[in-house]
Short mmCIF file of C-alpha atoms and ligand atoms in Angstrom, two decimals:
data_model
loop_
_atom_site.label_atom_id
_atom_site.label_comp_id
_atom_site.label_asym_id
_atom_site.label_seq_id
_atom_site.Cartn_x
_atom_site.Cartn_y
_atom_site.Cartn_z
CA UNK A 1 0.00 0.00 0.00
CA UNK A 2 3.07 2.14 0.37
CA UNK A 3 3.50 3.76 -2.74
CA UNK A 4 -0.34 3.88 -3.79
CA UNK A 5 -2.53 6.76 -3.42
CA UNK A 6 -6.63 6.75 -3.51
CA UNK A 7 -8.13 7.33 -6.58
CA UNK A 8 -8.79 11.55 -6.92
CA UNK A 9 -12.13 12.31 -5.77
CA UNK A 10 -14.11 15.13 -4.38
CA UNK A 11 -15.94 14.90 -0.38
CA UNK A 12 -19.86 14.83 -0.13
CA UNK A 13 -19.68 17.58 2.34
CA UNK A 14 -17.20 20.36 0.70
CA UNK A 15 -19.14 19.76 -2.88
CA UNK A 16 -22.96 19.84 -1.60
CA UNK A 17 -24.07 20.92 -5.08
CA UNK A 18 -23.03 18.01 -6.58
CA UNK A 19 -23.80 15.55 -3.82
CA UNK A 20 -27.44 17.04 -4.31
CA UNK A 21 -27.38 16.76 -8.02
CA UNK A 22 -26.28 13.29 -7.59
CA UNK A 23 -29.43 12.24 -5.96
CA UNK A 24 -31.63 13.83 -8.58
CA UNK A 25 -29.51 12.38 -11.45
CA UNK A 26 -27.54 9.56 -10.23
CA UNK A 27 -25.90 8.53 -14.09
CA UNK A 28 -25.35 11.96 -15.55
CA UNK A 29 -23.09 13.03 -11.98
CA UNK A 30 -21.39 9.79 -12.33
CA UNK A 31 -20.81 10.55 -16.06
CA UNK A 32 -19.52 14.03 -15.08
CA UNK A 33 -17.32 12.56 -12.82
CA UNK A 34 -15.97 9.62 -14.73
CA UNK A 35 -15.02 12.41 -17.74
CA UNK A 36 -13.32 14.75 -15.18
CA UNK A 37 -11.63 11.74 -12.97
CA UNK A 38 -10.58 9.50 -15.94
CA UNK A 39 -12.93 6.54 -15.27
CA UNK A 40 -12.37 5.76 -11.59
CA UNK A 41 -13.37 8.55 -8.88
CA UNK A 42 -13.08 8.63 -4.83
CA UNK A 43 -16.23 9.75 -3.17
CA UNK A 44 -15.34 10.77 0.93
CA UNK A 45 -19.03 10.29 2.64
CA UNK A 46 -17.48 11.22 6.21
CA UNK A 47 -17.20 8.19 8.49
CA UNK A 48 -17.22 5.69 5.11
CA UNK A 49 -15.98 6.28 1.63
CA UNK A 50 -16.98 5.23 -2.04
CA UNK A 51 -14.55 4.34 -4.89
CA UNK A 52 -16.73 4.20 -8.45
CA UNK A 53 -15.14 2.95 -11.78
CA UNK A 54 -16.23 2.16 -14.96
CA UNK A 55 -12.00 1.08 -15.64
CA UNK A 56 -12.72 -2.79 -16.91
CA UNK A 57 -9.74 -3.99 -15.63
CA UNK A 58 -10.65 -2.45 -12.28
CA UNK A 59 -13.90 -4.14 -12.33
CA UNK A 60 -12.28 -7.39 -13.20
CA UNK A 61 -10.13 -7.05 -10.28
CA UNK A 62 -13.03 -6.53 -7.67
CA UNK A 63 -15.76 -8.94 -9.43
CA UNK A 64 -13.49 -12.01 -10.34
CA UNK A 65 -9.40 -11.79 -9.86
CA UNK A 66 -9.84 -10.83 -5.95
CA UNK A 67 -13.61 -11.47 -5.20
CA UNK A 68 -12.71 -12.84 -2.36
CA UNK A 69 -11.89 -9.82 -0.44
CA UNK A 70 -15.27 -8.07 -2.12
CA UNK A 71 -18.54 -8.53 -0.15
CA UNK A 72 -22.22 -7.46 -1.55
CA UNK A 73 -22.63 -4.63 0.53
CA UNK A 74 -25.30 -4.82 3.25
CA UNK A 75 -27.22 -1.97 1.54
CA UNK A 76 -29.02 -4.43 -0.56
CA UNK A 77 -28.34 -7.93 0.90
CA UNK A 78 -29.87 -6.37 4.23
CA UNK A 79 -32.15 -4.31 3.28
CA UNK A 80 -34.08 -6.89 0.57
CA UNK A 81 -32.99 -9.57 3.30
CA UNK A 82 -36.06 -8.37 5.32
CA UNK A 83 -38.36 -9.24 3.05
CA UNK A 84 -36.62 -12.19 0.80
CA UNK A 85 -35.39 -13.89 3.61
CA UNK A 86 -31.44 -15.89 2.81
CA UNK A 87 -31.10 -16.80 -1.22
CA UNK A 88 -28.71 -15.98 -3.37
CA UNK A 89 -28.82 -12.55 -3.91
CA UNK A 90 -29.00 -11.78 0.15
CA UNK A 91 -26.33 -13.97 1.28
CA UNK A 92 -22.65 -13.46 1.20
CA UNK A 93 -19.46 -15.63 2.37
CA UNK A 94 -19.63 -19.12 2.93
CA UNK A 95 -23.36 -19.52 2.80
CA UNK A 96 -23.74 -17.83 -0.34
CA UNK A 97 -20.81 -20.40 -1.93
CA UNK A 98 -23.33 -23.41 -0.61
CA UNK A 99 -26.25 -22.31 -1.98
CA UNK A 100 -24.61 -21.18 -5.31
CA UNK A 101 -23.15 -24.59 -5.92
CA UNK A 102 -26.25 -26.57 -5.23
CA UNK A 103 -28.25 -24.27 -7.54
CA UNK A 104 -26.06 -23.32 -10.16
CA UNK A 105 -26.29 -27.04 -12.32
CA UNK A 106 -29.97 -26.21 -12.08
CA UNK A 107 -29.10 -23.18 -14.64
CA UNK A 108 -27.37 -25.19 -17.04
CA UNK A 109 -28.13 -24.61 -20.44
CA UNK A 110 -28.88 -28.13 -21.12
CA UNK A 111 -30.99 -28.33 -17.89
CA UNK A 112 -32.80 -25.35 -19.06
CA UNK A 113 -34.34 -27.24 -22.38
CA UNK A 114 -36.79 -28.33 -20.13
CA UNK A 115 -38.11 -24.80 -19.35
CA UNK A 116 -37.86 -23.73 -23.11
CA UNK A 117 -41.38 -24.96 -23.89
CA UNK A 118 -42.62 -23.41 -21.08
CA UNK A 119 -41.59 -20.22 -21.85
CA UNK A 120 -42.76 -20.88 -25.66
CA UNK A 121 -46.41 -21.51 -24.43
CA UNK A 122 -46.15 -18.10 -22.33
CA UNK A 123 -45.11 -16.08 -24.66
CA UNK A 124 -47.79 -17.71 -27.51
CA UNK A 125 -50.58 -16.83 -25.35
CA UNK A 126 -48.98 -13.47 -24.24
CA UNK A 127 -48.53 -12.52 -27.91
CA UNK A 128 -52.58 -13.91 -28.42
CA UNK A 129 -53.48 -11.11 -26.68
CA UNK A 130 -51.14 -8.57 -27.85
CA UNK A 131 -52.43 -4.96 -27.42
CA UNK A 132 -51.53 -2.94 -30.66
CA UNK A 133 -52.79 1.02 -31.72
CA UNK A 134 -51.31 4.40 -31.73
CA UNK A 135 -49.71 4.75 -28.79
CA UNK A 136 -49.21 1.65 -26.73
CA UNK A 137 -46.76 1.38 -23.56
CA UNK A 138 -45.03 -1.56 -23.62
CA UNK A 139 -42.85 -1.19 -20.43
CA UNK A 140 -46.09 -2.83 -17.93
CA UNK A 141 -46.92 -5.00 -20.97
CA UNK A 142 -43.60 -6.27 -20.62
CA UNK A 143 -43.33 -6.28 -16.92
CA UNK A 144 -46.54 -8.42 -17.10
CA UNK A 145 -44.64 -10.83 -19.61
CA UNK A 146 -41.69 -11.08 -17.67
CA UNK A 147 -43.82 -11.82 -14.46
CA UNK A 148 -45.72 -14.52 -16.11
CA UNK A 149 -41.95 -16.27 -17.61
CA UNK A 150 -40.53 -16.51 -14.53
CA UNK A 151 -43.88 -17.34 -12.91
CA UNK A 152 -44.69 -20.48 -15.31
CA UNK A 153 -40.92 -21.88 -14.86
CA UNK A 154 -41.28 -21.53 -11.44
CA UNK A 155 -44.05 -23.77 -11.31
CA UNK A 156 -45.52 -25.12 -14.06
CA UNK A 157 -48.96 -25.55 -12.56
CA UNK A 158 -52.04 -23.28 -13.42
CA UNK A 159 -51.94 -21.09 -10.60
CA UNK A 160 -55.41 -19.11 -9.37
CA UNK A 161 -55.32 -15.38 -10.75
CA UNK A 162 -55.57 -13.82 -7.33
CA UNK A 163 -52.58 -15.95 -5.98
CA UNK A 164 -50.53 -14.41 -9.28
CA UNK A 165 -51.72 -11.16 -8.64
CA UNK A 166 -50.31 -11.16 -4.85
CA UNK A 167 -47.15 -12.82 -5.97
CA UNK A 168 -46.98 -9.19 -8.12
CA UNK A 169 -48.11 -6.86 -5.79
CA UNK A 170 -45.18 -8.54 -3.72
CA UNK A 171 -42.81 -7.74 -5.95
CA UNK A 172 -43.50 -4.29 -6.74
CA UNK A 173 -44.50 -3.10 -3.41
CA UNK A 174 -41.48 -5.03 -2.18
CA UNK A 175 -38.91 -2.99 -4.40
CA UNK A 176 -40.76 0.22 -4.48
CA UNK A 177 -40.20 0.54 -0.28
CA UNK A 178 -36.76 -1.16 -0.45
CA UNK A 179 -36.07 1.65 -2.70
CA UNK A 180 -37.33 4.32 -0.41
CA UNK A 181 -35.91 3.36 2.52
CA UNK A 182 -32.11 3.11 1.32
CA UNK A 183 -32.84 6.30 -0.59
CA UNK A 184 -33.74 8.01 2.52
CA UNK A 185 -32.26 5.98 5.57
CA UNK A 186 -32.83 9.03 7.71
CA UNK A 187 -36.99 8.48 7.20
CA UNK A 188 -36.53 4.70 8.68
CA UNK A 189 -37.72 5.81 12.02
CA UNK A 190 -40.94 7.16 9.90
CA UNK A 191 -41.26 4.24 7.89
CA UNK A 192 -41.44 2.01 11.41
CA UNK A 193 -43.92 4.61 12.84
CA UNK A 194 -46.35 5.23 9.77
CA UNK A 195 -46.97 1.34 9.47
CA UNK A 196 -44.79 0.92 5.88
CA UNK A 197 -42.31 -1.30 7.12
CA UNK A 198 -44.93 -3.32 8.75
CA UNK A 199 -47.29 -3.37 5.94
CA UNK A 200 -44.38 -4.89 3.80
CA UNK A 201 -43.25 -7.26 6.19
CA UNK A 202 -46.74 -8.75 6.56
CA UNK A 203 -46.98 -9.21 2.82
CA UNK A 204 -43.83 -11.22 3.02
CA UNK A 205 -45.34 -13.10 5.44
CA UNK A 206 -48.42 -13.79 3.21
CA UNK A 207 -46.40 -14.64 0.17
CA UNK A 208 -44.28 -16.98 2.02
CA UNK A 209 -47.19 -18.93 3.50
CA UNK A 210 -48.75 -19.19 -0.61
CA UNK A 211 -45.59 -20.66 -1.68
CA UNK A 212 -45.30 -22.92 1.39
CA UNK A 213 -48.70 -24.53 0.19
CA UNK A 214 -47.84 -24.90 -3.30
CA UNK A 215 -44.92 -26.79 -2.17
CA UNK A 216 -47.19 -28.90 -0.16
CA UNK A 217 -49.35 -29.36 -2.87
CA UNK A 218 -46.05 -30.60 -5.18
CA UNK A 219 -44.71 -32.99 -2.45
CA UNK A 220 -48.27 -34.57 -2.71
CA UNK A 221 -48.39 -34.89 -6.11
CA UNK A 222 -45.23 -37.19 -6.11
CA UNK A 223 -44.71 -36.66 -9.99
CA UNK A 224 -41.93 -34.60 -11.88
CA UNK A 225 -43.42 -31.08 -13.26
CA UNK A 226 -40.13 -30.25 -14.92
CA UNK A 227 -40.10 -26.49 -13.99
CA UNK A 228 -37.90 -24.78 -11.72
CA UNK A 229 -39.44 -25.61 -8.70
CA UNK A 230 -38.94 -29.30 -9.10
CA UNK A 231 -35.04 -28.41 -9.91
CA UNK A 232 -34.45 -26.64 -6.25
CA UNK A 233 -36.73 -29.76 -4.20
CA UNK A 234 -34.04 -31.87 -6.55
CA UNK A 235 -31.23 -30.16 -5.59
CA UNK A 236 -28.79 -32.10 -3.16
CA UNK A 237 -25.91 -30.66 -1.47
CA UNK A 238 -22.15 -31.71 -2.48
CA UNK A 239 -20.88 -32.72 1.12
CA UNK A 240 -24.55 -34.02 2.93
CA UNK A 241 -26.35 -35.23 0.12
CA UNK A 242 -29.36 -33.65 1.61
CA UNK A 243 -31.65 -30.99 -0.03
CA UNK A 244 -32.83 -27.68 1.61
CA UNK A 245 -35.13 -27.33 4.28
CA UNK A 246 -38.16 -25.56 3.38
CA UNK A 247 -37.79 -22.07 4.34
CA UNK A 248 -34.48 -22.04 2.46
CA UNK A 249 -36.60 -22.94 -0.96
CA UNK A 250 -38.74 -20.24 -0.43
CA UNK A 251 -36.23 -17.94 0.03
CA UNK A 252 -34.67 -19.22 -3.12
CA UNK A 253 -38.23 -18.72 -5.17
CA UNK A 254 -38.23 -15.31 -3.96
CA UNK A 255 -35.16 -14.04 -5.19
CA UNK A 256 -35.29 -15.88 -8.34
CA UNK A 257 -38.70 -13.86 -8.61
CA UNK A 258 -37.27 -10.89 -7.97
CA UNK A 259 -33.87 -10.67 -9.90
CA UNK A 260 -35.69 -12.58 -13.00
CA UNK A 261 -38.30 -10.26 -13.78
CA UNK A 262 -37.98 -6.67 -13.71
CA UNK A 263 -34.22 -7.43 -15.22
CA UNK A 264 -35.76 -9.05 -18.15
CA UNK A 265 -39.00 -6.40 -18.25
CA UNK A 266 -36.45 -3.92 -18.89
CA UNK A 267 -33.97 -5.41 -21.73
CA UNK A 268 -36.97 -6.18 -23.41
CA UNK A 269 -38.74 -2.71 -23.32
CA UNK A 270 -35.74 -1.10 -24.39
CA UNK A 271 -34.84 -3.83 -27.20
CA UNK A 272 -38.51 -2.80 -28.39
CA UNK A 273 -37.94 0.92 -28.16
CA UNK A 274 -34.18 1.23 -30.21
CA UNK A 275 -35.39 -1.68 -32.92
CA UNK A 276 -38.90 0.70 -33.75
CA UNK A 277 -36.37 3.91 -33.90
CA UNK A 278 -33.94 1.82 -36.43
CA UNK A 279 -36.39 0.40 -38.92
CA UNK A 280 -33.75 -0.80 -41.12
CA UNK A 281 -31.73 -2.57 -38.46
CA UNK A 282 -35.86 -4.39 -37.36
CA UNK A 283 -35.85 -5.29 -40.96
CA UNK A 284 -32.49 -6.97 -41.10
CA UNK A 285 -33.54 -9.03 -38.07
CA UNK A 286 -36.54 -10.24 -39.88
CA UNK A 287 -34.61 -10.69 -42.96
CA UNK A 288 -31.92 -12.73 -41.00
CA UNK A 289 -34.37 -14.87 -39.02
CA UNK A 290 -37.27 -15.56 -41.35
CA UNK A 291 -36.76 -19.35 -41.60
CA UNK A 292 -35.28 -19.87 -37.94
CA UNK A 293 -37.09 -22.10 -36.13
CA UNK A 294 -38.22 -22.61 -32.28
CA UNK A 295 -35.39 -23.89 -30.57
CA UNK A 296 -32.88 -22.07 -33.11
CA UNK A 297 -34.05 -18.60 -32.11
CA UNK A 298 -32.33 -19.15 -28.75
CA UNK A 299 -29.01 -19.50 -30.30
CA UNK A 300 -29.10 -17.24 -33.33
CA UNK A 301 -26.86 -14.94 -33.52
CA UNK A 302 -28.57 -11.81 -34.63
CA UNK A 303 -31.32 -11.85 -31.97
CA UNK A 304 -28.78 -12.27 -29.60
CA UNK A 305 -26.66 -9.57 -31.09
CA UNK A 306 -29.97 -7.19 -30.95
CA UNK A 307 -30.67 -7.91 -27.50
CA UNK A 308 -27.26 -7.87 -26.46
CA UNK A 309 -26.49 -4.17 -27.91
CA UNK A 310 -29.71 -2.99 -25.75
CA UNK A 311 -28.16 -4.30 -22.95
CA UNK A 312 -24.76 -2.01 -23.37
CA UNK A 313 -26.93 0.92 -24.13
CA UNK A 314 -29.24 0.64 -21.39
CA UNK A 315 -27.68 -2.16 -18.93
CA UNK A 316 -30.42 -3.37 -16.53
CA UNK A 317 -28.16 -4.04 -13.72
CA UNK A 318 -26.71 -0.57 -14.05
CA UNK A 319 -24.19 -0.60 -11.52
CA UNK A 320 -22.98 -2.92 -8.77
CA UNK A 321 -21.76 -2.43 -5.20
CA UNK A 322 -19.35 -4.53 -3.37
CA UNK A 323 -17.27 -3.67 0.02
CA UNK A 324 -14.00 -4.34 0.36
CA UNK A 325 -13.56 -7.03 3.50
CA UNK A 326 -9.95 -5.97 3.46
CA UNK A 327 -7.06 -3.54 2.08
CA UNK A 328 -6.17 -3.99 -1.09
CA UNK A 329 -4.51 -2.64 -3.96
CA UNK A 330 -5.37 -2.23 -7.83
CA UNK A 331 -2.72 -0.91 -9.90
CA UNK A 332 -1.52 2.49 -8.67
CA UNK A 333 -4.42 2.67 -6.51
CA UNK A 334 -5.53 1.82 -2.72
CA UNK A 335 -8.30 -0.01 -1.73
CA UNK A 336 -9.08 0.60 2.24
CA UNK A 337 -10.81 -2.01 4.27
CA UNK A 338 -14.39 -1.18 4.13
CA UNK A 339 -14.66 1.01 1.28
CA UNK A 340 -17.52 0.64 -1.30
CA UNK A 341 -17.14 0.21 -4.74
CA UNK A 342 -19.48 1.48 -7.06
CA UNK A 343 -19.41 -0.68 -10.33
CA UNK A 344 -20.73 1.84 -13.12
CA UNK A 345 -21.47 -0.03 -15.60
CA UNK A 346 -23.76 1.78 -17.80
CA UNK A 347 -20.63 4.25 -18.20
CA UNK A 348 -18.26 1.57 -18.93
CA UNK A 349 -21.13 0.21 -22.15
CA UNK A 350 -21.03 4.10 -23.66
CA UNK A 351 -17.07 4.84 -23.36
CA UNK A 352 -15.69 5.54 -26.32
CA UNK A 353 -12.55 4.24 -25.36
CA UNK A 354 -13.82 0.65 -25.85
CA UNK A 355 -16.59 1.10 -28.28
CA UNK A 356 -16.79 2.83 -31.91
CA UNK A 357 -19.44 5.30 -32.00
CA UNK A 358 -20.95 4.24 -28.52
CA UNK A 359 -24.17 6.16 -28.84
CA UNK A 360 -25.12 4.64 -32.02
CA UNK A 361 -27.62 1.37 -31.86
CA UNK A 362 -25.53 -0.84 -33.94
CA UNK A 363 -26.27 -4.80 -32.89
CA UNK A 364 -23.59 -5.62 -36.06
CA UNK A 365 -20.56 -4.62 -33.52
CA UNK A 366 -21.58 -7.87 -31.72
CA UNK A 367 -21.46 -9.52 -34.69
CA UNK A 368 -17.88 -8.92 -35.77
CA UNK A 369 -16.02 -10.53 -32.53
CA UNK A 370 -12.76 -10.81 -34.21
CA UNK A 371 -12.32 -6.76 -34.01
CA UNK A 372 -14.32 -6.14 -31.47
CA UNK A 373 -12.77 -8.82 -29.23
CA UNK A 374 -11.28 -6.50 -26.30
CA UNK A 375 -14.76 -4.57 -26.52
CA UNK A 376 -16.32 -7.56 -25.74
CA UNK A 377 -14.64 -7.45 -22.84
CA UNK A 378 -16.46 -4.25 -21.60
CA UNK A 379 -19.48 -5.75 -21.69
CA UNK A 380 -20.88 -6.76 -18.82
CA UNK A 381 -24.49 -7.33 -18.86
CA UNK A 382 -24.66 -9.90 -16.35
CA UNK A 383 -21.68 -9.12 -13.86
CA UNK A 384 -18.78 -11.08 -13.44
CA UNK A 385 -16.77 -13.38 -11.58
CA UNK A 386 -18.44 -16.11 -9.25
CA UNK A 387 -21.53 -13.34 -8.72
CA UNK A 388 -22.20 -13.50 -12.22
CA UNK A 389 -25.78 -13.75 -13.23
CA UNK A 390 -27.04 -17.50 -12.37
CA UNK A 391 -30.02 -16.92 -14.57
CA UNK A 392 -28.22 -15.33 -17.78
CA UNK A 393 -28.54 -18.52 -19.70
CA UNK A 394 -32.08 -18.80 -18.79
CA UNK A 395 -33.10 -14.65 -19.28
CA UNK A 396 -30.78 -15.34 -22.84
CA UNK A 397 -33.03 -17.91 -24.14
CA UNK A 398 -37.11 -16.26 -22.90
CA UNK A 399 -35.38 -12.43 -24.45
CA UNK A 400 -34.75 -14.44 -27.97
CA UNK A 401 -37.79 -16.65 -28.17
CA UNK A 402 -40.29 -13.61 -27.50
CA UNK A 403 -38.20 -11.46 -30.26
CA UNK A 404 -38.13 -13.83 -32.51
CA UNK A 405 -42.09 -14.58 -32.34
CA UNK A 406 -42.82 -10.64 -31.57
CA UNK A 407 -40.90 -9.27 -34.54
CA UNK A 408 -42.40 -11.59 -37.43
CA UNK A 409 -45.93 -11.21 -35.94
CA UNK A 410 -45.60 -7.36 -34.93
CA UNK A 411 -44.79 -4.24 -36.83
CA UNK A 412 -43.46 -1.33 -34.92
CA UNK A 413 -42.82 2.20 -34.93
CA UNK A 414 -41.40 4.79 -33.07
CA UNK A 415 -43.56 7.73 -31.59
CA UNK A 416 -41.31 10.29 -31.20
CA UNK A 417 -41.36 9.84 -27.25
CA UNK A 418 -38.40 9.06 -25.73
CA UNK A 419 -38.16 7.82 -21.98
CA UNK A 420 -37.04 8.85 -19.25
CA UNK A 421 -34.59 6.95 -17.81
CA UNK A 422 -35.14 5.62 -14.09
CA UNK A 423 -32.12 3.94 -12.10
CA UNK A 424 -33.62 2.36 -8.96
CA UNK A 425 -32.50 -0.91 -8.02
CA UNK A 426 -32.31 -1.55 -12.12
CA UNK A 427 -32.64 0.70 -15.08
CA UNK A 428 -35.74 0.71 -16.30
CA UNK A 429 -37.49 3.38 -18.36
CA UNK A 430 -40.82 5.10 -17.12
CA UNK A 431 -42.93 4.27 -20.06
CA UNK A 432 -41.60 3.48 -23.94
CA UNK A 433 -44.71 4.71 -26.51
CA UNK A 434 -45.06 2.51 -29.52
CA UNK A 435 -46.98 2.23 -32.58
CA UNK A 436 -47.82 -1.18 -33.01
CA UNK A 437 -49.55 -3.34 -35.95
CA UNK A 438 -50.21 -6.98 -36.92
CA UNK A 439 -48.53 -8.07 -39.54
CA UNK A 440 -50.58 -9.20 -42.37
C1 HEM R 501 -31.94 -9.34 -18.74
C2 HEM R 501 -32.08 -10.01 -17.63
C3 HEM R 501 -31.10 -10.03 -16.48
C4 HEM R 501 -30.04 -9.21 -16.22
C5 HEM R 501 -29.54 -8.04 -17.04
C6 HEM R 501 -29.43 -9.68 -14.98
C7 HEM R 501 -28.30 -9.12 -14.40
C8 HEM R 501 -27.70 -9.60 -13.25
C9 HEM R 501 -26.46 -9.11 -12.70
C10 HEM R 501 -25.60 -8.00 -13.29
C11 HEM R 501 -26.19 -9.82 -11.58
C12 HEM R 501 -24.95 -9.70 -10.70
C13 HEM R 501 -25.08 -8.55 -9.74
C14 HEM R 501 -23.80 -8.30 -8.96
O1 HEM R 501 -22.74 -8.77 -9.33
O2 HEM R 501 -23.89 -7.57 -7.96
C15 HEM R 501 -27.29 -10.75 -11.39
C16 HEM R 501 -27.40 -11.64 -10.34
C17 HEM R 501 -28.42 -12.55 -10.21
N1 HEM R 501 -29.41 -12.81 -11.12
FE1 HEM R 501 -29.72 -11.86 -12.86
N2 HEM R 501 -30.16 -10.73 -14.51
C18 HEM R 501 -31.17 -11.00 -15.41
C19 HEM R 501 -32.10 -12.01 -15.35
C20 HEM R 501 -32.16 -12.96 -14.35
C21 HEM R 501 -33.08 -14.06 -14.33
C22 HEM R 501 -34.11 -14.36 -15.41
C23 HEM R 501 -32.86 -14.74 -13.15
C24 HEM R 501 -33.52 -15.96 -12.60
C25 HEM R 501 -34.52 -16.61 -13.15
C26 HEM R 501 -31.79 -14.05 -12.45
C27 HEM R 501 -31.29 -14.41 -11.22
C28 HEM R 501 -30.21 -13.81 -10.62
C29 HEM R 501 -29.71 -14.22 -9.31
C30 HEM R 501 -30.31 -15.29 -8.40
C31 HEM R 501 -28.58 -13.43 -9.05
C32 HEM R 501 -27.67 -13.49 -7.82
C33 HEM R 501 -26.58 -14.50 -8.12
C34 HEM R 501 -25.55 -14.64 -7.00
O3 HEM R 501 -25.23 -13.64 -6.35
O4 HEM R 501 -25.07 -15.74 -6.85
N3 HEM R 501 -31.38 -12.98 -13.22
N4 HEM R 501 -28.18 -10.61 -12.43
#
């Protein structure tokens, strides 16, 4: 640590105009900041301090080469913990390692065939009902879609409308105050006393209980449904042999509800949104995938490429926090025991120092990996390292089958609206106004 310095940087208190600015509009400070600090910035909050960097091989170095000294931080794992109970996404250390092992095989992509006409049959009856007119919002359309994919591989059972609908409200309600409360920590007390934090906790509660009964109701059945539900009762630890109790399954189901659906509502809204501004680049898909069938669609290459350039424009997982357990060191810079890093990377999929023209909506770029090989490395949709998205495989393959089927059934356009970008938890935009028509 000698000869390394902390990463210039400016202190919360001394630069309240920005701090302030910052909360109104979280990635065009950061932006600022990255320009005027080179990519990697020091934030002093008092008492703690934040390091943010959109520097890939910084990033590398937190998410995979030394992940071991790089916690979640308990912003999120704590304050979703409440509600979520231990799974993946609240748990760090040992337990985490455990649970990721005995799940991760579940997320295989040959394991995942299984849930591939699952998702099929969704998104056939979704597209059934397809609303289409002037000016049609597709972001709730899409949140309803995504709710209903992870839903159905979940458990592939019909499940009663007003159970579905609470499983929703959960999730909504759920993020919305999680949200609020590490947006304003110093209204906690107010949250406790105006009944919020109660409110939510009792819907937990509720939710818990529905998904305790339908796994009652699949123990009874004593017959294979082949969803995802099935794969976590299956699931046997490495050194016991034994599977989970039953409060660590639902804990399980309730992350994998949360981090699998408002994720995937989002890639797919935007997708939507930059193909109906470049109607010659929606025409090449069709073009390009007019005789691809089913099970094809999930690998071909210029779906993927289409969804995959929405996700470095407008990255759903926008940034990333981890806290360092210990000091460390990154090139000429120290890392102190307890500071937070701030993974940006919706500033590391627009810098032009890894990407041609990064404003432009190009999908071809993924297309061409032999020159765009050490771009591909900025790319980071899904994380990295051992905290790397366990569902990517599976949000991959429902993303491609929907665009396939929506962009050979569907014509869009563009209405001249364009969103407004909102980074909560994920990036999602607050509504994306289409015109949309059957194809003949
Ligand atoms: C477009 C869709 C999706 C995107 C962009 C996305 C992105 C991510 C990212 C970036 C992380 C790592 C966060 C970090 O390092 O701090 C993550 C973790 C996770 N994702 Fe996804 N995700 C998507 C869909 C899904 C789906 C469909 C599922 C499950 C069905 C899922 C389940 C999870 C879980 C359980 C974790 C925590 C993994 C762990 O910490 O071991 N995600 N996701």
């Amino acid at each position: 640590m000698n000869n390394t310095i902390l990463p210039p940087g400016y202190n919360v208190f001394q630069s309240i105009g920005r701090t302030l600015k910052q909360i109104k509009d979280p990635i065009g400070t950061m932006e600022e900041s990255m320009r005027i600090y080179n990519g990697t910035y020091t934030v002093n909050l008092g008492l703690k301090r934040l390091i943010a960097t959109q520097n890939p091989g910084f990033i590398e170095h937190v998410l995979r080469v030394n992940q071991r000294n790089y916690f979640k931080s308990e912003m999120l794992t704590e304050h979703l913990g409440r509600f979520l109970g231990k799974g993946l996404l609240t748990s760090n250390g040992d337990y985490w390692l455990r649970q990721r092992r005995l799940i991760q095989p579940g997320f295989h992509i040959d394991r995942l065939k299984d849930l591939y006409l699952i998702m099929k049959r969704t998104i056939d009856e979704f597209l059934s009902k397809m609303q289409t007119g002037l000016n049609v919002d597709v972001y709730p359309l899409m949140h309803s879609l995504a709710f209903e994919l992870v839903i159905n591989t979940l458990f592939n059972v019909t499940i009663p409308g007003q159970v579905r609908k609470q499983l929703s409200t959960f999730i909504t309600e759920t993020q919305g105050f999680v949200m609020k409360d590490i947006r304003q920590p110093h209204k906690s007390w107010w949250f406790r006393l105006n009944g919020e934090l109660k409110k939510n906790l009792i819907y937990a509660q509720e939710v818990r209980t529905i998904i305790k009964n339908m796994i009652d109701q699949r123990m009874a059945a004593g017959r294979q449904f082949n969803d995802l539900l099935d794969m976590l009762l299956d699931a046997r630890y490495e050194d016991s042999g034994l599977g989970m109790q039953e409060e660590q399954i639902i804990d399980e189901i309730l992350v994998l509800l949360i981090a699998g659906h408002e994720t995937t509502a989002n890639a797919l809204s935007f997708t939507l949104y930059l193909l109906a501004n470049h109607q010659h680049e929606l025409e090449r898909l069709r073009e390009t995938t007019k005789n691809v069938g089913f099970h094809e669609s999930i690998k071909n290459a210029n779906i993927l490429a289409a969804i995959n350039e929405s996700m470095r424009l407008y990255p759903p997982a926008w940034i990333s926090d981890r806290v360092a357990v210990d000091d460390d060191v990154y090139d000429q810079f120290k890392i102190p025991k307890d500071t937070i890093i701030a993974v940006f990377y919706y500033g590391l999929h627009r810098d032009p120092r890894y990407w041609n023209n990064p404003l432009e909506f190009k999908p071809g770029r993924f297309l061409n990996a032999a020159t765009e090989k050490d771009k591909i490395r900025a790319f980071y949709p899904f994380g990295s390292g051992p905290r790397l998205c366990i569902g990517n495989n599976f949000a991959l393959a429902e993303m491609t089958l929907f665009l396939h089927s929506f962009i050979h059934m569907f014509d869009i356009w563009a209405t001249g609206q364009t969103p407004q970008l909102k980074p909560l938890v994920t990036l999602r935009p607050d509504r994306v106004l289409l015109k949309i028509k059957s194809r003949e």
